[in-house]
mmCIF file of C-alpha atoms in Angstrom:
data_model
loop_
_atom_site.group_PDB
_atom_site.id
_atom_site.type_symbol
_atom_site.label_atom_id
_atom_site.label_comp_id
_atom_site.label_asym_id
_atom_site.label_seq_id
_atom_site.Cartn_x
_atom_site.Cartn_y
_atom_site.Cartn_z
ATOM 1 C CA UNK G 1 35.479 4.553 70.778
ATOM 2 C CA UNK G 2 35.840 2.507 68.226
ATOM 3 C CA UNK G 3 35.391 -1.665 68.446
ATOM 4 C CA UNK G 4 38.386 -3.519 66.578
ATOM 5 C CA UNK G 5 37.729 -6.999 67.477
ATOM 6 C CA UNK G 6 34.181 -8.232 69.223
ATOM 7 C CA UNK G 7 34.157 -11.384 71.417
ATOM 8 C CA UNK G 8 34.834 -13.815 68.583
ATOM 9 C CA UNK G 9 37.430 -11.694 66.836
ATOM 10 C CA UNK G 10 38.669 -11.700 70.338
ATOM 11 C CA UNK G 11 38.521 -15.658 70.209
ATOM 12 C CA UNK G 12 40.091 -15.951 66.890
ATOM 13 C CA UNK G 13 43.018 -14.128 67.523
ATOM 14 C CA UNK G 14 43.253 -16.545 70.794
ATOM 15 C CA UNK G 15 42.895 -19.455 68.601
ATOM 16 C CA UNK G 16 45.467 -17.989 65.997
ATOM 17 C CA UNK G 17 48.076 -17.190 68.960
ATOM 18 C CA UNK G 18 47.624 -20.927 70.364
ATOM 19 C CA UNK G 19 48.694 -22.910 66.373
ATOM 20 C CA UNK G 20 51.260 -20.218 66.786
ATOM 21 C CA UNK G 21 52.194 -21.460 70.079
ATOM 22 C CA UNK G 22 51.270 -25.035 69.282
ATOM 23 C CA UNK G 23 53.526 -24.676 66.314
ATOM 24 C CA UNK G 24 56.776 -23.854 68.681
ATOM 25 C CA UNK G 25 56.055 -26.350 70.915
ATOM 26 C CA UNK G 26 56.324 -28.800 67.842
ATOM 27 C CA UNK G 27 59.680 -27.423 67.263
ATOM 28 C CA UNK G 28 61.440 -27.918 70.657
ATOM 29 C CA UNK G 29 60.082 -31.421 71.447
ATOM 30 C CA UNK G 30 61.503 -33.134 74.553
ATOM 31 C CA UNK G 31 62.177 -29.249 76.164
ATOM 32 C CA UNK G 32 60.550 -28.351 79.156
ATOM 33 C CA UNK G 33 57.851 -25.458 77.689
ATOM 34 C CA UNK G 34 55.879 -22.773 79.816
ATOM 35 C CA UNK G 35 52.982 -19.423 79.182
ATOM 36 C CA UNK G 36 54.128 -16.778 81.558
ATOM 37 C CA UNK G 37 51.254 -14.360 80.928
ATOM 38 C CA UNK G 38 51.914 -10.032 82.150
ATOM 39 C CA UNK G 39 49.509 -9.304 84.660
ATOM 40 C CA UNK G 40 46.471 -8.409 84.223
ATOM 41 C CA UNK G 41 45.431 -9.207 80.731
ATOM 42 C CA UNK G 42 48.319 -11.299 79.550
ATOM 43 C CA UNK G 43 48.096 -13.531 82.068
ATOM 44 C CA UNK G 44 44.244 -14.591 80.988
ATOM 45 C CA UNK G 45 44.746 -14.840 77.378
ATOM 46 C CA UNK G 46 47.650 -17.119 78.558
ATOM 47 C CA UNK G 47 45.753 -19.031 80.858
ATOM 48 C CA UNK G 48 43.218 -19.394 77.682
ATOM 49 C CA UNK G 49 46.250 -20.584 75.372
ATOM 50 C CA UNK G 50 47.246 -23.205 77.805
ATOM 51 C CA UNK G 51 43.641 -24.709 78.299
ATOM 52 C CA UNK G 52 43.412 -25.283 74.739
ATOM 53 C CA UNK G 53 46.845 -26.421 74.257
ATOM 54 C CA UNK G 54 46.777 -28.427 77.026
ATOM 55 C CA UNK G 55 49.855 -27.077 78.533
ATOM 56 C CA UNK G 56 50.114 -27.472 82.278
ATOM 57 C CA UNK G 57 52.804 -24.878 83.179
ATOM 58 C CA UNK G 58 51.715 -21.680 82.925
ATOM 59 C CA UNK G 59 52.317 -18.673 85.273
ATOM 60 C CA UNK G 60 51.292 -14.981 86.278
ATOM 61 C CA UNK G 61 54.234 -12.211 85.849
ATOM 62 C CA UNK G 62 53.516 -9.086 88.342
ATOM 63 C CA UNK G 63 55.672 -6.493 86.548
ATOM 64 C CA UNK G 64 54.967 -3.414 88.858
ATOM 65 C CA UNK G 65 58.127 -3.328 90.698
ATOM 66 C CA UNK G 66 60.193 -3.998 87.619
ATOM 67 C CA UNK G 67 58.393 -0.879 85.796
ATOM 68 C CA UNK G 68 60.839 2.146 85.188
ATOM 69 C CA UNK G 69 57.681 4.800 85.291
ATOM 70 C CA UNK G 70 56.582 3.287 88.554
ATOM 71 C CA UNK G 71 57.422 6.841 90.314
ATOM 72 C CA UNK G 72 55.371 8.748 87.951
ATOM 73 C CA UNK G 73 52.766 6.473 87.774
ATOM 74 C CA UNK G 74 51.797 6.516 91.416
ATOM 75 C CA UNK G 75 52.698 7.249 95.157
ATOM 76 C CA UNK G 76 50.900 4.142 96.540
ATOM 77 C CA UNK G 77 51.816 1.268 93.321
ATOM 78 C CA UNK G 78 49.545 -2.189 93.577
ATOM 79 C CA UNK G 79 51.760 -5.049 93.656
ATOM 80 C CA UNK G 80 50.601 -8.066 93.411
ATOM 81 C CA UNK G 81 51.437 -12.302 93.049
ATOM 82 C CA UNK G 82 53.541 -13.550 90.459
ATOM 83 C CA UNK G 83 52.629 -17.003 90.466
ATOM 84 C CA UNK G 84 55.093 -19.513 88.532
ATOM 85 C CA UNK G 85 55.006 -22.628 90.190
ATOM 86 C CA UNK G 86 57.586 -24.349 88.241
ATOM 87 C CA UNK G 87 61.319 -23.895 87.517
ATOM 88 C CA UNK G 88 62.952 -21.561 84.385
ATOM 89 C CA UNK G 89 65.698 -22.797 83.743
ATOM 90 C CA UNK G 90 66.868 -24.236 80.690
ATOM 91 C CA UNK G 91 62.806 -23.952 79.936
ATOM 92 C CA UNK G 92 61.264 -22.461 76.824
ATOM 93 C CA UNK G 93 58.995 -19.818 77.276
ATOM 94 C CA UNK G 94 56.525 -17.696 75.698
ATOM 95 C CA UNK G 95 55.661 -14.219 77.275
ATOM 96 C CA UNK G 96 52.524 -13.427 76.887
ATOM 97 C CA UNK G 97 50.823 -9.749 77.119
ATOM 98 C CA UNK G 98 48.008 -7.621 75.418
ATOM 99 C CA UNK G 99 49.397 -4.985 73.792
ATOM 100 C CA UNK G 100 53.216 -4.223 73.236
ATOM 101 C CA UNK G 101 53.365 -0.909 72.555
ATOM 102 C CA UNK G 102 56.595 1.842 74.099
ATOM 103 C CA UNK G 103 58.403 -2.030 75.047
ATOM 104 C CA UNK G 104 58.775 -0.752 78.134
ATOM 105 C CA UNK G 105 56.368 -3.480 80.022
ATOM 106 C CA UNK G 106 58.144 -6.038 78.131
ATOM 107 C CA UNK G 107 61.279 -4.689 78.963
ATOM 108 C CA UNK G 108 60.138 -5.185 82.803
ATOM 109 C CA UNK G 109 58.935 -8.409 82.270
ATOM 110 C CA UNK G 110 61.795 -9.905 80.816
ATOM 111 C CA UNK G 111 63.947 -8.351 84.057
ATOM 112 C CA UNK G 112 61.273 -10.264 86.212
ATOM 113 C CA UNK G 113 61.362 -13.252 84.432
ATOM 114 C CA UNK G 114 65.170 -13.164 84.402
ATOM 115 C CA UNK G 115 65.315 -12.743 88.472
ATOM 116 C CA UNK G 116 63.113 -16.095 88.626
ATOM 117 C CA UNK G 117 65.466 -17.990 86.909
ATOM 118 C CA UNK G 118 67.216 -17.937 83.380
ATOM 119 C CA UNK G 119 65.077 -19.853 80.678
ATOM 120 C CA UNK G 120 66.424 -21.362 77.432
ATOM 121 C CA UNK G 121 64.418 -19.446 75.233
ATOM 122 C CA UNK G 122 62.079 -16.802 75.451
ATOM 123 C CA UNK G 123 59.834 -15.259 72.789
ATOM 124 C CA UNK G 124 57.121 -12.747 72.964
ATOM 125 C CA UNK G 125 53.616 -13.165 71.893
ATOM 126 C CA UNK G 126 50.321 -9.642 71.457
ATOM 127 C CA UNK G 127 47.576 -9.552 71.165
ATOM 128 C CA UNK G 128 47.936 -5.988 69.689
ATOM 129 C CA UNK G 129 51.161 -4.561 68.314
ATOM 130 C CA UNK G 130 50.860 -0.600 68.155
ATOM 131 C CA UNK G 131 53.575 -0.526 65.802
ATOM 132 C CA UNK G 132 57.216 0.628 65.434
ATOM 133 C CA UNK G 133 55.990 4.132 65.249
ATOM 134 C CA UNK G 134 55.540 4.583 69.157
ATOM 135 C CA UNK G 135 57.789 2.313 70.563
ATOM 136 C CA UNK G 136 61.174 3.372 72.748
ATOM 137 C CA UNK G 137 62.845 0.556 73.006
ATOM 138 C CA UNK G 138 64.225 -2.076 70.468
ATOM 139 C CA UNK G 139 61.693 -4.462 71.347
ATOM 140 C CA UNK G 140 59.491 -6.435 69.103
ATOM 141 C CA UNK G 141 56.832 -9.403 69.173
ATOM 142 C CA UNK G 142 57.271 -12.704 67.777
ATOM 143 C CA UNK G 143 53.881 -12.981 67.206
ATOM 144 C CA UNK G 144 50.831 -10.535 67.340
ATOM 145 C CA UNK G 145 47.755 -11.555 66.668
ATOM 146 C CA UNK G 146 46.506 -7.689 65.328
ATOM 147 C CA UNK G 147 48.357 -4.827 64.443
ATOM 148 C CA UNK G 148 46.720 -1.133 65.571
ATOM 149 C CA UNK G 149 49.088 1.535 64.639
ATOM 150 C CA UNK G 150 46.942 4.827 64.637
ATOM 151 C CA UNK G 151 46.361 7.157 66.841
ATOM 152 C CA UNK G 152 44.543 6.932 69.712
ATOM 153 C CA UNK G 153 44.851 4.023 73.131
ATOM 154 C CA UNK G 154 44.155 0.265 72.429
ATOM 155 C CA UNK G 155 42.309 -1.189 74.903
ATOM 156 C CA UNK G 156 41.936 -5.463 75.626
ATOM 157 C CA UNK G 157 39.228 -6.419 77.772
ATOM 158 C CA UNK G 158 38.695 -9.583 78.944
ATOM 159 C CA UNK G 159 36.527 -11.598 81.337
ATOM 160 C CA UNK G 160 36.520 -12.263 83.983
ATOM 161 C CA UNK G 161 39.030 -9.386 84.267
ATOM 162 C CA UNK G 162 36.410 -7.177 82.312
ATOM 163 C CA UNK G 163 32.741 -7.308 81.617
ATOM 164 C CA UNK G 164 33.447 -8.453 77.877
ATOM 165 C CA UNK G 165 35.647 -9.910 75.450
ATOM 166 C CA UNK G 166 36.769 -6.625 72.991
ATOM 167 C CA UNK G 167 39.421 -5.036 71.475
ATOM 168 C CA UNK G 168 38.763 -1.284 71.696
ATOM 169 C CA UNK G 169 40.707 2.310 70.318
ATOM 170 C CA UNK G 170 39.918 4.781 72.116
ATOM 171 C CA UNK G 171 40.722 8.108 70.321
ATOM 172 C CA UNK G 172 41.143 11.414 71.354
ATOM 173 C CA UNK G 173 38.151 13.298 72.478
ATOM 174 C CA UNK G 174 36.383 9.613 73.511
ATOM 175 C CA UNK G 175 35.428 8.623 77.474
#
């Protein structure tokens, strides 16, 4: 296992995602603008966007019923709350998860989001984009904060989800 960003790499990438954000905001003054984070990771490093942002609409996208592996993934699937408390449409939006990788989460996300209303805009924010070399569908981030395109699984933790703050690859062979 190999460490690719620590808790302050972690934190930087946060802080580089939120000027990002900060910086469409600026854009699209006067529009009604929302974090929708992916359950379970992309809704904290949402939530941590928001707080320093000071953006007061921001929401928790449960994806599991949306997911098109959900048969292969398991017999007995966890779903849990999506919690967005405010209204979509005609809203901008940035989706927020922790690693894009096949598109295929995204892909479900966007469906979700889409059955809760139909925003103006939407764009899609990483933390770690595996690269064009493993995804399936034509999906791509407006922003990622790091890219990891070798071999192996990336891994974000994040408390209070996870003990830590870390950006891990776990390559083959590893526990």
């Amino acid at each position: 296992m190999r460490v690719l960003a620590d808790r302050d790499g972690v934190g930087r990438r946060v802080e580089e995602m939120a000027a990002w954000v900060d910086g469409l905001r600026r854009e699209t003054p006067g529009r009604a603008f929302a974090l929708v984070g992916v359950r379970s990771r992309g809704d904290v490093i949402a939530r941590r966007v928001a707080e320093r942002l000071g953006i007061p609409d921001v929401g928790v996208l449960d994806i599991t019923l949306y997911r098109d592996d959900l048969s292969e993934a398991t017999t007995q699937p966890v779903v849990r709350t999506t919690e967005i408390d405010f209204d979509l449409d005609g809203r901008s939006v940035v989706l927020i998860d922790d690693v894009l990788m096949t598109g295929r989460s995204v892909r479900a996300a966007l469906a979700s989001l889409m059955d809760l209303g139909r925003p103006r805009r939407v764009w899609l924010a990483v933390m770690v984009d595996r690269g064009l070399g493993v995804r399936e569908l034509p999906i791509a981030a407006d922003f990622a904060a790091m890219t990891e395109d070798g071999p192996g699984r990336v891994k974000v933790e994040l408390t209070p989800t996870d003990d830590a703050d870390r950006v891990v690859l776990v390559e083959d062979g590893d526990r």
